[in-house]
């Protein structure tokens, strides 16, 4: 057993932004799995992906354990941080399937380096040892092309390959071209991977993202992680199977952004940390940017003149600093309350803005719709009808086909 040498690829952003390291699923590459999410996060993070041994040009060496694979990823991250000129090694992490398992291992072995972890479609133990041993033997005997048909069924929800043929073809192409020995070594590492009894040791924030159609790592696997990690939370994505970053990039990017907004403010907000000691205006500006995004806040402040600037300062100090800046409720809860009130009062312009904010705060589309449907019970059916229309318009902004 030895620590594998890991190589990777820069996906978006630059070294002035916080580092986000992303990991692939077995049979995929960082580029094919994470490019759409990276594009969504280009203004928030320097997104760098790593590749499994034997995948998309990754070198193949000797057999390894999951702990040794995580050591290799940590060494890769150290090199990225040195190239960025960072004083210390530190990064946010997101990974799908085996990439998520590596995230759990990193959180256990390198808590000082890992600031937050988003694990998608994975488990603290994935499958049974015998299954992985058999798959490794099959691939060594017949090559990775033998896995394409079964993976196409496991990876995607029904109809996805017809809706997104280019995305699906790119992912399956990487699988078909993966080195058989590299693929088999990952299978054997997964065969003995089991950190279920160590989840309570993880100190960093963890978001566990499950796909409702995922048969390989069903939602209960992610619920087990969310329940076992002291600072863990579960997010269930509808109409998603095993490759959430490819199937639902907008929701995955929103979830990553929301978790890290709450735990690791961007460099732009470093001078105005959200805390009891900060000036209410500075605290409010930091929260306002985290919830609404820099682009929105920059537009609002740029439009202000001598007559309207006092109002901009008032809402920044009062609404965002004194109210949104309180820590009694988390931002997801405040987003849900705000959506319901704006819908009930018929403030459609503000409602659209806060639907976008809710996505940034980690609410799924289904959760947003549920809030607006629930509001109609108490505020009237026409309220929900109008609010759901506003919601659909906002979601259409995120869907290129629309």
Short mmCIF file of N, CA, C and O in Angstrom, two decimals, residues 27 54-58 143-146 148 170-180 183:
data_model
loop_
_atom_site.label_atom_id
_atom_site.label_comp_id
_atom_site.label_asym_id
_atom_site.label_seq_id
_atom_site.Cartn_x
_atom_site.Cartn_y
_atom_site.Cartn_z
N UNK A 27 -15.20 6.38 -12.01
CA UNK A 27 -15.49 6.30 -13.44
C UNK A 27 -15.67 7.64 -14.11
O UNK A 27 -15.85 7.70 -15.32
N UNK A 54 -5.75 6.62 -12.69
CA UNK A 54 -6.20 5.94 -13.89
C UNK A 54 -7.38 6.59 -14.59
O UNK A 54 -7.86 6.07 -15.60
N UNK A 55 -7.84 7.72 -14.11
CA UNK A 55 -8.99 8.41 -14.69
C UNK A 55 -8.54 9.74 -15.30
O UNK A 55 -7.87 10.54 -14.63
N UNK A 56 -8.89 9.96 -16.55
CA UNK A 56 -8.62 11.23 -17.24
C UNK A 56 -7.15 11.63 -17.12
O UNK A 56 -6.82 12.78 -16.85
N UNK A 57 -6.28 10.67 -17.32
CA UNK A 57 -4.84 10.94 -17.30
C UNK A 57 -4.17 10.76 -15.97
O UNK A 57 -2.95 10.93 -15.85
N UNK A 58 -4.93 10.43 -14.92
CA UNK A 58 -4.33 10.23 -13.61
C UNK A 58 -3.41 9.01 -13.60
O UNK A 58 -3.76 7.96 -14.15
N UNK A 143 -11.97 -4.97 -18.77
CA UNK A 143 -11.80 -3.55 -19.04
C UNK A 143 -12.99 -2.73 -18.57
O UNK A 143 -14.08 -3.25 -18.29
N UNK A 144 -12.81 -1.42 -18.50
CA UNK A 144 -13.87 -0.54 -18.02
C UNK A 144 -15.06 -0.40 -18.97
O UNK A 144 -16.16 -0.08 -18.49
N UNK A 145 -14.93 -0.64 -20.30
CA UNK A 145 -16.12 -0.54 -21.14
C UNK A 145 -17.26 -1.45 -20.70
O UNK A 145 -18.43 -1.17 -20.96
N UNK A 146 -16.93 -2.55 -19.99
CA UNK A 146 -17.97 -3.47 -19.53
C UNK A 146 -18.89 -2.81 -18.50
O UNK A 146 -20.01 -3.27 -18.27
N UNK A 148 -20.04 0.39 -18.70
CA UNK A 148 -20.76 1.55 -19.24
C UNK A 148 -22.27 1.40 -19.15
O UNK A 148 -22.98 2.30 -18.70
N UNK A 170 -20.17 12.66 -22.32
CA UNK A 170 -18.85 13.02 -21.82
C UNK A 170 -18.48 12.21 -20.59
O UNK A 170 -17.34 11.73 -20.45
N UNK A 171 -19.44 12.03 -19.69
CA UNK A 171 -19.18 11.26 -18.47
C UNK A 171 -18.91 9.79 -18.80
O UNK A 171 -17.97 9.18 -18.27
N UNK A 172 -19.72 9.21 -19.65
CA UNK A 172 -19.56 7.80 -20.00
C UNK A 172 -18.29 7.58 -20.81
O UNK A 172 -17.68 6.50 -20.75
N UNK A 173 -17.86 8.59 -21.57
CA UNK A 173 -16.61 8.48 -22.34
C UNK A 173 -15.41 8.35 -21.40
O UNK A 173 -14.49 7.57 -21.66
N UNK A 174 -15.42 9.12 -20.31
CA UNK A 174 -14.33 9.01 -19.34
C UNK A 174 -14.31 7.62 -18.73
O UNK A 174 -13.24 7.01 -18.56
N UNK A 175 -15.47 7.08 -18.39
CA UNK A 175 -15.55 5.73 -17.83
C UNK A 175 -14.97 4.71 -18.80
O UNK A 175 -14.18 3.84 -18.43
N UNK A 176 -15.37 4.80 -20.06
CA UNK A 176 -14.91 3.84 -21.06
C UNK A 176 -13.40 3.90 -21.25
O UNK A 176 -12.75 2.89 -21.51
N UNK A 177 -12.82 5.10 -21.08
CA UNK A 177 -11.38 5.25 -21.28
C UNK A 177 -10.55 5.10 -20.02
O UNK A 177 -9.32 5.20 -20.08
N UNK A 178 -11.20 4.87 -18.88
CA UNK A 178 -10.45 4.77 -17.63
C UNK A 178 -9.57 3.52 -17.62
O UNK A 178 -9.92 2.48 -18.19
N UNK A 179 -8.43 3.63 -16.97
CA UNK A 179 -7.51 2.50 -16.86
C UNK A 179 -8.13 1.43 -15.96
O UNK A 179 -8.61 1.72 -14.85
N UNK A 180 -8.10 0.19 -16.42
CA UNK A 180 -8.75 -0.90 -15.68
C UNK A 180 -8.13 -1.10 -14.30
O UNK A 180 -8.84 -1.32 -13.31
N UNK A 183 -9.15 1.80 -11.94
CA UNK A 183 -10.54 1.63 -11.55
C UNK A 183 -10.66 0.52 -10.49
O UNK A 183 -11.34 0.69 -9.47
#
